[in-house]
Amino acid sequence: TMLALQRASALLVLFLSAFVPPPQCAQDPGMVHYIYQRFQVLEQRLQTCTQATRAYIQDFREFSKNISVMLGQCHTYTSEYKSAVNNLALRVERAQREIDYLEYLRKADMCVESEDKTLAEKLLQEAEEEKKIQTLLNASCDNMLMGIKSLKIVKKTLDTDGSWMKDASSNSPKVYFLIGSRNNTVREFANMGALLEDSTKPRPRKLILPHSWQGTGQVVYKGFLFFHNQGTPNEIVKYNLQKRTVEDRMLLPGGAGRALVYQHSPSTYIDLAVDEHGLWAIHAGPGLHAHLVLTKIEPGTLGVEHSWDTPCSSQDAEAGFLLCGVLYVVYRSGGHGPHRITCVYDPRGTISEEDLPNLFFPRRPRSHSMIHYNARDKQLYAWNDGNQIIYKLQTKRKQPVK
């Protein structure tokens, strides 16, 4: 900077010298004196400018020094702050891990409590279910099947499939005759004698149903005909036989009606049954050759009271019936062997297959279209190859529930 000022002074002197007249022409002493004074003023001002410039330079150096010191301090503070932030992050992470661990312990305690609660609820539910079943299937009926004593062919028809029955809930001698696996005409005979005579008076009363039935699993109970409605997978119709009107309907749950209930009964998808405990439904569960599902139905409201998955398979089965709340399933291996009861299911657990003797039916050339138990007659009503058959039974008292 000083060098630049000196150069500027020299240039100024040269510039002013250009206006100074040659010595031979400079004869005025006043002009010369004036010029020298101006030079002195310029020199003074240059010195003042130089001093100010030096002061500015000094101030700038001190300012730079201060800025450097402050930047160093900022760097130090930045490192300290960064270290503090890192430490804080580590503490937060450690605290989060501790919180997660405490939350894990809390959830583990909750899971243990939940498992204990679930187990307690399950035990309570099982106890309530057992109590409900005991109430539903009271011990007023304590008979178990011990043998099929004899066979009586009541009537012969040309129809291989059909069902026939009496209303076991009353003393009425009426006999109901349903021909075929798909029909809508019910013949009501005044008594068994009228069924045997058929062509003589009184003629049977014909009831034309508004819907056809499906299969041979129909039952008459408390003055109503219950049947599987043809064209529907699982609709049960309750028909008033006296008023000739449909009283109610229900859809049987549990996948009912999707498969044949018995392999050797090729038209029955839902088999209804009646015993001392009331109205039941038997159907196959899901899958090929599935196990049978047993459902207790409240006949008044058509509400489901309870359902059980049984160990009895639909494969090789031809019919089933209930006696004192116990399901008996009749099998015929390959459709040619003897008719045997080889699966028994008791919802109360009072009897099992080991408690029963070998239960054989008299040999018949074909499988049964239906076998239904009549709780009042204590007999089985069956349909086999157009023959209407009654089987007389031998029973004994069941063992008391432990």
Coordinates of C-alpha atoms in Angstrom, one line a residue:
T1 CA 0.0 0.0 0.0
M2 CA 2.8 2.4 0.8
L3 CA 4.5 1.6 -2.5
A4 CA 1.3 2.6 -4.3
L5 CA 1.1 5.9 -2.4
Q6 CA 4.8 6.8 -3.3
R7 CA 4.1 6.0 -7.0
A8 CA 1.0 8.2 -6.9
S9 CA 3.1 11.1 -5.3
A10 CA 5.7 10.8 -8.0
L11 CA 3.1 10.9 -10.8
L12 CA 1.5 13.9 -9.2
V13 CA 4.9 15.8 -9.1
L14 CA 5.5 15.0 -12.7
F15 CA 2.1 16.1 -13.6
L16 CA 2.4 19.4 -11.8
S17 CA 5.9 19.9 -13.2
A18 CA 4.5 19.9 -16.7
F19 CA 2.8 23.2 -15.8
V20 CA 5.8 24.8 -14.3
P21 CA 7.3 27.2 -16.9
P22 CA 11.0 26.8 -17.9
P23 CA 13.5 28.6 -15.7
Q24 CA 14.0 31.2 -18.3
C25 CA 10.4 32.0 -18.1
A26 CA 9.9 31.7 -14.4
Q27 CA 10.5 35.3 -13.4
D28 CA 7.6 35.6 -11.0
P29 CA 8.7 34.8 -7.4
G30 CA 5.1 34.8 -6.1
M31 CA 4.0 32.0 -8.4
V32 CA 7.0 29.9 -7.4
H33 CA 6.2 30.4 -3.7
Y34 CA 2.6 29.5 -4.3
I35 CA 3.5 26.3 -6.1
Y36 CA 5.9 25.2 -3.3
Q37 CA 3.1 25.8 -0.7
R38 CA 0.8 23.6 -2.6
F39 CA 3.4 20.9 -2.7
Q40 CA 3.8 21.1 1.1
V41 CA 0.0 20.8 1.5
L42 CA -0.1 17.7 -0.8
E43 CA 2.8 16.1 1.1
Q44 CA 1.0 16.7 4.4
R45 CA -2.2 15.2 3.1
L46 CA -0.3 12.2 1.7
Q47 CA 1.4 11.7 5.1
T48 CA -2.0 11.9 6.8
C49 CA -3.5 9.4 4.3
T50 CA -0.5 7.1 4.8
Q51 CA -1.0 7.2 8.6
A52 CA -4.7 6.5 8.3
T53 CA -4.1 3.7 6.0
R54 CA -1.5 2.2 8.4
A55 CA -4.1 2.6 11.2
Y56 CA -6.8 0.8 9.1
I57 CA -4.3 -1.9 8.3
Q58 CA -3.5 -2.4 12.0
D59 CA -7.2 -2.4 12.9
F60 CA -7.9 -5.0 10.1
R61 CA -5.1 -7.2 11.4
E62 CA -6.4 -7.0 14.9
F63 CA -9.9 -7.7 13.6
S64 CA -8.6 -10.7 11.6
K65 CA -6.9 -12.0 14.7
N66 CA -10.0 -11.6 16.8
I67 CA -12.1 -13.4 14.1
S68 CA -9.5 -16.2 14.0
V69 CA -9.7 -16.5 17.8
M70 CA -13.5 -16.5 17.7
L71 CA -13.6 -19.1 14.9
G72 CA -11.3 -21.3 16.9
Q73 CA -13.5 -20.9 19.9
C74 CA -16.6 -21.7 17.7
H75 CA -14.8 -24.8 16.5
T76 CA -14.1 -25.8 20.1
Y77 CA -17.7 -25.2 21.1
T78 CA -19.0 -27.0 18.0
S79 CA -16.9 -30.1 19.0
E80 CA -18.1 -29.8 22.5
Y81 CA -21.7 -29.5 21.4
K82 CA -21.3 -32.4 19.0
S83 CA -19.9 -34.5 21.7
A84 CA -22.7 -33.5 24.0
V85 CA -25.3 -34.3 21.4
N86 CA -23.7 -37.7 20.7
N87 CA -23.7 -38.5 24.4
L88 CA -27.4 -37.4 24.6
A89 CA -28.2 -39.7 21.6
L90 CA -26.5 -42.6 23.3
R91 CA -28.5 -41.9 26.5
V92 CA -31.7 -41.7 24.6
E93 CA -30.9 -44.9 22.8
R94 CA -30.1 -46.6 26.1
A95 CA -33.3 -45.3 27.6
Q96 CA -35.3 -46.5 24.6
R97 CA -33.8 -50.0 25.0
E98 CA -34.7 -50.0 28.7
I99 CA -38.2 -48.8 27.8
D100 CA -38.5 -51.6 25.2
Y101 CA -37.3 -54.1 27.7
L102 CA -39.8 -52.9 30.3
E103 CA -42.5 -53.1 27.6
Y104 CA -41.4 -56.6 26.7
L105 CA -41.6 -57.6 30.4
R106 CA -45.0 -55.9 30.7
K107 CA -46.3 -57.7 27.6
A108 CA -44.9 -61.0 28.8
D109 CA -46.7 -60.5 32.1
M110 CA -49.9 -59.6 30.2
C111 CA -49.4 -62.7 28.0
V112 CA -49.1 -64.9 31.0
E113 CA -52.1 -63.2 32.6
S114 CA -54.0 -63.5 29.2
E115 CA -53.0 -67.2 28.9
D116 CA -54.2 -67.9 32.5
K117 CA -57.3 -65.9 31.8
T118 CA -57.9 -67.8 28.5
L119 CA -57.3 -71.1 30.2
A120 CA -59.7 -70.2 33.0
E121 CA -62.3 -69.0 30.5
K122 CA -61.8 -72.2 28.5
L123 CA -62.3 -74.4 31.5
L124 CA -65.3 -72.4 32.5
Q125 CA -66.7 -72.6 29.0
E126 CA -66.2 -76.3 28.9
A127 CA -67.9 -76.7 32.3
E128 CA -70.8 -74.6 31.0
E129 CA -71.0 -76.7 27.8
E130 CA -70.9 -79.9 29.8
K131 CA -73.7 -78.6 32.1
K132 CA -75.7 -77.5 29.0
I133 CA -75.3 -80.9 27.4
Q134 CA -76.3 -82.6 30.7
T135 CA -79.4 -80.4 30.9
L136 CA -80.1 -80.9 27.2
L137 CA -79.7 -84.6 27.3
N138 CA -81.1 -85.4 30.7
A139 CA -80.8 -88.8 32.3
S140 CA -84.6 -89.5 31.9
C141 CA -83.7 -91.8 29.0
D142 CA -80.9 -94.3 30.0
N143 CA -81.3 -97.1 27.5
M144 CA -78.6 -98.4 25.2
L145 CA -79.0 -100.7 22.2
M146 CA -77.9 -104.3 22.7
G147 CA -79.2 -106.0 19.7
I148 CA -81.7 -106.2 16.8
K149 CA -84.1 -109.0 17.8
S150 CA -86.2 -109.6 14.7
L151 CA -87.4 -108.3 11.4
K152 CA -91.0 -107.8 10.1
I153 CA -91.8 -106.8 6.5
V154 CA -94.9 -104.7 6.8
K155 CA -95.5 -103.9 3.2
K156 CA -93.9 -104.1 -0.3
T157 CA -93.9 -101.4 -3.0
L158 CA -92.1 -101.0 -6.3
D159 CA -90.3 -97.9 -5.1
T160 CA -86.7 -98.6 -4.0
D161 CA -86.4 -95.3 -2.1
G162 CA -88.8 -93.7 0.4
S163 CA -89.6 -93.3 4.1
W164 CA -92.4 -94.1 6.4
M165 CA -93.0 -93.3 10.1
K166 CA -95.4 -92.5 12.9
D167 CA -95.5 -89.5 15.2
A168 CA -93.7 -90.8 18.3
S169 CA -94.7 -87.7 20.3
S170 CA -98.3 -88.7 20.5
N171 CA -100.6 -91.8 20.8
S172 CA -101.9 -91.2 17.3
P173 CA -101.9 -94.4 15.3
K174 CA -101.5 -92.5 12.0
V175 CA -98.8 -93.7 9.6
Y176 CA -97.2 -91.4 7.1
F177 CA -95.9 -92.8 3.8
L178 CA -93.5 -90.8 1.6
I179 CA -92.6 -92.5 -1.7
G180 CA -89.4 -91.6 -3.5
S181 CA -86.4 -89.4 -2.7
R182 CA -87.9 -86.4 -4.5
N183 CA -91.7 -85.9 -4.2
N184 CA -94.3 -83.6 -2.6
T185 CA -97.1 -86.0 -1.9
V186 CA -97.6 -87.4 1.6
R187 CA -100.0 -90.3 2.2
E188 CA -101.5 -90.3 5.7
F189 CA -103.0 -93.7 6.7
A190 CA -105.4 -93.8 9.7
N191 CA -103.4 -96.7 11.2
M192 CA -101.1 -99.6 10.5
G193 CA -104.1 -101.8 9.3
A194 CA -105.1 -99.2 6.8
L195 CA -101.6 -99.2 5.5
L196 CA -101.6 -102.9 5.1
E197 CA -105.0 -103.0 3.3
D198 CA -104.2 -99.9 1.3
S199 CA -106.9 -100.4 -1.4
T200 CA -109.8 -100.7 1.0
K201 CA -111.6 -97.9 2.9
P202 CA -110.7 -95.6 4.4
R203 CA -108.5 -94.3 1.7
P204 CA -105.3 -92.5 2.7
R205 CA -105.4 -88.8 3.1
K206 CA -103.1 -87.1 0.5
L207 CA -101.2 -84.0 1.5
I208 CA -99.7 -82.0 -1.3
L209 CA -96.7 -80.1 0.0
P210 CA -95.8 -76.7 -1.5
H211 CA -92.2 -77.9 -1.9
S212 CA -90.7 -81.3 -2.7
W213 CA -88.5 -83.1 -0.3
Q214 CA -84.9 -84.1 -0.9
G215 CA -83.7 -87.5 0.1
T216 CA -85.3 -89.9 2.7
G217 CA -84.5 -88.1 5.9
Q218 CA -88.0 -86.8 6.7
V219 CA -89.6 -87.1 10.2
V220 CA -93.0 -86.4 11.8
Y221 CA -92.8 -84.9 15.2
K222 CA -95.5 -83.2 17.3
G223 CA -97.9 -82.9 14.4
F224 CA -95.4 -81.4 12.0
L225 CA -93.5 -82.9 9.0
F226 CA -89.9 -81.8 8.9
F227 CA -88.1 -82.3 5.6
H228 CA -85.1 -81.1 3.6
N229 CA -86.4 -78.7 0.9
Q230 CA -85.3 -79.9 -2.6
G231 CA -83.3 -77.4 -4.6
T232 CA -81.7 -75.9 -1.5
P233 CA -78.5 -77.1 0.2
N234 CA -79.5 -76.8 3.8
E235 CA -83.1 -75.5 4.2
I236 CA -85.3 -77.5 6.6
V237 CA -89.1 -76.9 6.3
K238 CA -91.5 -77.3 9.1
Y239 CA -95.0 -78.3 7.7
N240 CA -98.2 -78.3 9.8
L241 CA -99.9 -81.6 8.8
Q242 CA -103.3 -80.5 10.3
K243 CA -103.4 -77.0 8.8
R244 CA -101.6 -78.0 5.6
T245 CA -99.4 -75.0 5.8
V246 CA -95.7 -74.2 6.1
E247 CA -95.1 -73.2 9.7
D248 CA -91.5 -72.3 9.6
R249 CA -88.1 -72.7 7.9
M250 CA -84.5 -72.8 9.0
L251 CA -81.0 -73.0 7.4
L252 CA -79.0 -75.7 9.0
P253 CA -75.4 -74.3 9.6
G254 CA -72.1 -76.1 9.6
G255 CA -71.8 -76.7 5.8
A256 CA -74.9 -79.0 5.9
G257 CA -76.1 -80.3 2.5
R258 CA -72.9 -80.0 0.6
A259 CA -72.2 -83.7 0.5
L260 CA -74.2 -87.0 0.9
V261 CA -74.7 -87.8 4.5
Y262 CA -74.3 -91.5 3.8
Q263 CA -72.2 -93.0 0.9
H264 CA -74.8 -95.7 0.2
S265 CA -77.8 -93.4 0.3
P266 CA -77.2 -91.4 -2.9
S267 CA -80.0 -88.9 -2.5
T268 CA -79.9 -87.9 1.2
Y269 CA -77.9 -84.9 2.2
I270 CA -79.6 -84.2 5.5
D271 CA -81.0 -86.9 7.6
L272 CA -83.5 -85.8 10.3
A273 CA -84.1 -88.0 13.3
V274 CA -86.3 -88.1 16.5
D275 CA -85.7 -89.8 19.8
E276 CA -86.6 -89.4 23.4
H277 CA -84.8 -86.1 23.5
G278 CA -86.5 -84.5 20.5
L279 CA -85.4 -83.4 17.0
W280 CA -82.0 -84.0 15.5
A281 CA -80.2 -83.5 12.2
I282 CA -77.3 -85.5 10.8
H283 CA -75.2 -84.3 7.9
A284 CA -71.6 -84.7 6.6
G285 CA -68.9 -82.3 7.4
P286 CA -66.5 -80.8 4.9
G287 CA -64.2 -82.9 2.8
L288 CA -64.3 -86.3 1.0
H289 CA -65.7 -89.1 3.1
A290 CA -66.0 -86.6 5.9
H291 CA -67.1 -87.4 9.5
L292 CA -70.8 -86.8 10.4
V293 CA -72.0 -83.8 12.3
L294 CA -74.8 -84.2 14.8
T295 CA -77.1 -81.2 15.5
K296 CA -79.8 -80.8 18.2
I297 CA -82.7 -78.7 17.0
E298 CA -85.4 -77.0 19.1
P299 CA -88.6 -78.0 17.2
G300 CA -90.7 -75.1 18.3
T301 CA -88.4 -72.3 17.1
L302 CA -86.1 -74.3 14.8
G303 CA -83.1 -72.9 16.7
V304 CA -79.9 -74.9 16.9
E305 CA -79.4 -76.0 20.5
H306 CA -76.0 -77.7 20.0
S307 CA -73.7 -79.3 17.4
W308 CA -71.1 -82.1 17.7
D309 CA -68.4 -83.3 15.3
T310 CA -68.6 -87.1 15.6
P311 CA -65.9 -89.6 14.8
C312 CA -68.3 -91.5 12.5
S313 CA -67.4 -91.4 8.8
S314 CA -69.9 -91.1 6.0
Q315 CA -67.8 -93.6 3.9
D316 CA -69.5 -97.0 3.6
A317 CA -72.4 -95.7 5.7
E318 CA -76.0 -96.3 4.6
A319 CA -78.2 -95.0 7.5
G320 CA -78.2 -93.6 11.0
F321 CA -80.6 -93.2 13.9
L322 CA -80.7 -91.8 17.5
L323 CA -81.8 -93.7 20.6
C324 CA -81.7 -92.0 24.0
G325 CA -79.4 -89.2 22.6
V326 CA -76.9 -91.7 21.2
L327 CA -76.1 -91.8 17.5
Y328 CA -75.9 -95.3 15.9
V329 CA -74.5 -95.4 12.3
V330 CA -75.1 -98.4 10.1
Y331 CA -72.4 -99.5 7.6
R332 CA -72.2 -101.9 4.8
S333 CA -68.7 -102.4 3.4
G334 CA -68.7 -102.0 -0.3
G335 CA -72.5 -102.0 -0.4
H336 CA -72.5 -105.9 -0.3
G337 CA -71.5 -107.0 3.2
P338 CA -73.7 -107.3 6.3
H339 CA -75.5 -104.3 7.8
R340 CA -73.5 -103.5 10.9
I341 CA -73.5 -100.7 13.5
T342 CA -69.7 -100.0 13.8
C343 CA -69.8 -96.4 15.0
V344 CA -71.6 -95.1 18.1
Y345 CA -71.4 -91.5 19.3
D346 CA -72.7 -90.4 22.7
P347 CA -72.5 -86.7 23.3
R348 CA -72.6 -87.3 27.1
G349 CA -69.8 -89.8 26.9
T350 CA -71.7 -92.5 28.8
I351 CA -71.2 -95.3 26.3
S352 CA -68.7 -96.2 23.5
E353 CA -68.3 -98.9 20.9
E354 CA -66.5 -101.0 23.5
D355 CA -69.6 -101.1 25.6
L356 CA -71.7 -102.6 22.9
P357 CA -71.9 -106.1 21.4
N358 CA -71.6 -106.7 17.7
L359 CA -74.8 -105.2 16.3
F360 CA -75.9 -106.8 13.0
F361 CA -79.0 -106.3 11.0
P362 CA -80.7 -109.3 9.2
R363 CA -79.1 -109.6 5.8
R364 CA -80.8 -107.7 3.0
P365 CA -79.9 -107.6 -0.7
R366 CA -79.6 -103.8 -0.8
S367 CA -78.7 -100.9 1.4
H368 CA -81.4 -99.3 3.5
S369 CA -82.9 -96.1 2.1
M370 CA -83.8 -95.0 5.7
I371 CA -83.7 -96.3 9.3
H372 CA -85.6 -94.2 11.9
Y373 CA -86.2 -94.9 15.5
N374 CA -89.6 -94.5 17.1
A375 CA -89.3 -93.7 20.8
R376 CA -92.9 -94.7 21.6
D377 CA -92.8 -98.1 19.9
K378 CA -89.1 -98.7 20.8
Q379 CA -88.7 -100.0 17.2
L380 CA -86.9 -99.1 14.1
Y381 CA -88.8 -98.2 10.9
A382 CA -86.8 -98.9 7.8
W383 CA -87.1 -98.9 4.0
N384 CA -85.1 -101.4 2.0
D385 CA -85.5 -102.1 -1.7
G386 CA -89.2 -101.2 -1.7
N387 CA -89.9 -103.1 1.6
Q388 CA -91.2 -101.3 4.6
I389 CA -89.6 -103.1 7.6
I390 CA -89.9 -102.9 11.4
Y391 CA -86.9 -104.0 13.5
K392 CA -87.6 -104.9 17.1
L393 CA -84.8 -103.9 19.5
Q394 CA -83.1 -105.2 22.6
T395 CA -81.9 -102.5 25.0
K396 CA -80.5 -102.2 28.5
R397 CA -79.8 -99.4 31.0
K398 CA -76.7 -97.3 30.4
Q399 CA -74.1 -96.9 33.1
P400 CA -74.5 -93.7 35.2
V401 CA -72.4 -90.7 34.2
K402 CA -69.3 -90.5 36.4

